[in-house]
Amino acid sequence: MRIFDNFLIASDASDCVPDRRKALLLYSLGFKGQRLFHTPPLLSSANTKPGEQSTTGTV
């Protein structure tokens, strides 16, 4: 994060609203970084037996 903070200072964007700073950070990650950021986490099925449904993430 220190590198990104330096970028914000150098680009005079350190006083921007949080949504703009987030957009700048995502942009600086590039295509692959953005794709990873927007990919939802996988549900773990390590504790389920064959034929059972995972209850992870359900209410």
mmCIF file with all atom_site columns, C-alpha atoms in Angstrom:
data_model
loop_
_atom_site.group_PDB
_atom_site.id
_atom_site.type_symbol
_atom_site.label_atom_id
_atom_site.label_alt_id
_atom_site.label_comp_id
_atom_site.label_asym_id
_atom_site.label_entity_id
_atom_site.label_seq_id
_atom_site.pdbx_PDB_ins_code
_atom_site.Cartn_x
_atom_site.Cartn_y
_atom_site.Cartn_z
_atom_site.occupancy
_atom_site.B_iso_or_equiv
_atom_site.pdbx_formal_charge
_atom_site.auth_seq_id
_atom_site.auth_comp_id
_atom_site.auth_asym_id
_atom_site.auth_atom_id
_atom_site.pdbx_PDB_model_num
ATOM 1  C CA . MET A 1 1  ? 0.000   0.000   0.000   1.00 0.00 ? 1  MET A CA 1
ATOM 2  C CA . ARG A 1 2  ? 2.951   2.318   0.523   1.00 0.00 ? 2  ARG A CA 1
ATOM 3  C CA . ILE A 1 3  ? 3.603   2.371   -3.230  1.00 0.00 ? 3  ILE A CA 1
ATOM 4  C CA . PHE A 1 4  ? -0.027  3.255   -3.927  1.00 0.00 ? 4  PHE A CA 1
ATOM 5  C CA . ASP A 1 5  ? 0.041   5.978   -1.265  1.00 0.00 ? 5  ASP A CA 1
ATOM 6  C CA . ASN A 1 6  ? 3.074   7.480   -3.010  1.00 0.00 ? 6  ASN A CA 1
ATOM 7  C CA . PHE A 1 7  ? 1.185   7.340   -6.300  1.00 0.00 ? 7  PHE A CA 1
ATOM 8  C CA . LEU A 1 8  ? -1.760  9.207   -4.744  1.00 0.00 ? 8  LEU A CA 1
ATOM 9  C CA . ILE A 1 9  ? 0.545   11.920  -3.442  1.00 0.00 ? 9  ILE A CA 1
ATOM 10 C CA . ALA A 1 10 ? 2.435   12.236  -6.733  1.00 0.00 ? 10 ALA A CA 1
ATOM 11 C CA . SER A 1 11 ? -0.767  12.432  -8.768  1.00 0.00 ? 11 SER A CA 1
ATOM 12 C CA . ASP A 1 12 ? -2.374  14.907  -6.338  1.00 0.00 ? 12 ASP A CA 1
ATOM 13 C CA . ALA A 1 13 ? -5.177  12.423  -5.692  1.00 0.00 ? 13 ALA A CA 1
ATOM 14 C CA . SER A 1 14 ? -4.593  11.856  -1.972  1.00 0.00 ? 14 SER A CA 1
ATOM 15 C CA . ASP A 1 15 ? -7.574  14.070  -1.099  1.00 0.00 ? 15 ASP A CA 1
ATOM 16 C CA . CYS A 1 16 ? -9.965  12.227  -3.423  1.00 0.00 ? 16 CYS A CA 1
ATOM 17 C CA . VAL A 1 17 ? -13.090 10.507  -2.183  1.00 0.00 ? 17 VAL A CA 1
ATOM 18 C CA . PRO A 1 18 ? -12.622 6.826   -1.232  1.00 0.00 ? 18 PRO A CA 1
ATOM 19 C CA . ASP A 1 19 ? -14.521 5.564   -4.296  1.00 0.00 ? 19 ASP A CA 1
ATOM 20 C CA . ARG A 1 20 ? -12.114 7.364   -6.620  1.00 0.00 ? 20 ARG A CA 1
ATOM 21 C CA . ARG A 1 21 ? -9.074  6.088   -4.717  1.00 0.00 ? 21 ARG A CA 1
ATOM 22 C CA . LYS A 1 22 ? -10.467 2.547   -4.985  1.00 0.00 ? 22 LYS A CA 1
ATOM 23 C CA . ALA A 1 23 ? -10.983 3.010   -8.727  1.00 0.00 ? 23 ALA A CA 1
ATOM 24 C CA . LEU A 1 24 ? -7.410  4.284   -9.109  1.00 0.00 ? 24 LEU A CA 1
ATOM 25 C CA . LEU A 1 25 ? -6.048  1.319   -7.174  1.00 0.00 ? 25 LEU A CA 1
ATOM 26 C CA . LEU A 1 26 ? -8.030  -1.162  -9.261  1.00 0.00 ? 26 LEU A CA 1
ATOM 27 C CA . TYR A 1 27 ? -6.892  0.560   -12.437 1.00 0.00 ? 27 TYR A CA 1
ATOM 28 C CA . SER A 1 28 ? -3.266  0.327   -11.344 1.00 0.00 ? 28 SER A CA 1
ATOM 29 C CA . LEU A 1 29 ? -3.666  -3.427  -10.768 1.00 0.00 ? 29 LEU A CA 1
ATOM 30 C CA . GLY A 1 30 ? -4.229  -3.970  -14.472 1.00 0.00 ? 30 GLY A CA 1
ATOM 31 C CA . PHE A 1 31 ? -6.592  -6.413  -16.153 1.00 0.00 ? 31 PHE A CA 1
ATOM 32 C CA . LYS A 1 32 ? -5.483  -9.538  -14.273 1.00 0.00 ? 32 LYS A CA 1
ATOM 33 C CA . GLY A 1 33 ? -5.558  -7.820  -10.897 1.00 0.00 ? 33 GLY A CA 1
ATOM 34 C CA . GLN A 1 34 ? -9.029  -6.432  -11.552 1.00 0.00 ? 34 GLN A CA 1
ATOM 35 C CA . ARG A 1 35 ? -10.245 -9.854  -12.656 1.00 0.00 ? 35 ARG A CA 1
ATOM 36 C CA . LEU A 1 36 ? -8.946  -11.383 -9.416  1.00 0.00 ? 36 LEU A CA 1
ATOM 37 C CA . PHE A 1 37 ? -10.516 -8.608  -7.348  1.00 0.00 ? 37 PHE A CA 1
ATOM 38 C CA . HIS A 1 38 ? -13.935 -9.057  -8.946  1.00 0.00 ? 38 HIS A CA 1
ATOM 39 C CA . THR A 1 39 ? -13.914 -12.878 -8.803  1.00 0.00 ? 39 THR A CA 1
ATOM 40 C CA . PRO A 1 40 ? -16.085 -14.106 -5.934  1.00 0.00 ? 40 PRO A CA 1
ATOM 41 C CA . PRO A 1 41 ? -14.390 -16.479 -3.483  1.00 0.00 ? 41 PRO A CA 1
ATOM 42 C CA . LEU A 1 42 ? -15.006 -20.183 -3.979  1.00 0.00 ? 42 LEU A CA 1
ATOM 43 C CA . LEU A 1 43 ? -17.120 -21.960 -1.400  1.00 0.00 ? 43 LEU A CA 1
ATOM 44 C CA . SER A 1 44 ? -15.167 -24.632 0.424   1.00 0.00 ? 44 SER A CA 1
ATOM 45 C CA . SER A 1 45 ? -16.508 -28.131 -0.058  1.00 0.00 ? 45 SER A CA 1
ATOM 46 C CA . ALA A 1 46 ? -13.657 -29.856 1.794   1.00 0.00 ? 46 ALA A CA 1
ATOM 47 C CA . ASN A 1 47 ? -15.912 -30.864 4.700   1.00 0.00 ? 47 ASN A CA 1
ATOM 48 C CA . THR A 1 48 ? -18.789 -32.225 2.640   1.00 0.00 ? 48 THR A CA 1
ATOM 49 C CA . LYS A 1 49 ? -19.217 -35.874 1.785   1.00 0.00 ? 49 LYS A CA 1
ATOM 50 C CA . PRO A 1 50 ? -20.085 -37.013 -1.735  1.00 0.00 ? 50 PRO A CA 1
ATOM 51 C CA . GLY A 1 51 ? -23.786 -36.414 -2.340  1.00 0.00 ? 51 GLY A CA 1
ATOM 52 C CA . GLU A 1 52 ? -24.107 -33.750 0.398   1.00 0.00 ? 52 GLU A CA 1
ATOM 53 C CA . GLN A 1 53 ? -24.553 -30.075 -0.294  1.00 0.00 ? 53 GLN A CA 1
ATOM 54 C CA . SER A 1 54 ? -22.217 -27.576 1.262   1.00 0.00 ? 54 SER A CA 1
ATOM 55 C CA . THR A 1 55 ? -23.862 -25.328 3.860   1.00 0.00 ? 55 THR A CA 1
ATOM 56 C CA . THR A 1 56 ? -21.019 -22.818 3.782   1.00 0.00 ? 56 THR A CA 1
ATOM 57 C CA . GLY A 1 57 ? -22.329 -19.321 3.276   1.00 0.00 ? 57 GLY A CA 1
ATOM 58 C CA . THR A 1 58 ? -25.973 -20.199 3.835   1.00 0.00 ? 58 THR A CA 1
ATOM 59 C CA . VAL A 1 59 ? -28.233 -19.031 6.600   1.00 0.00 ? 59 VAL A CA 1
#
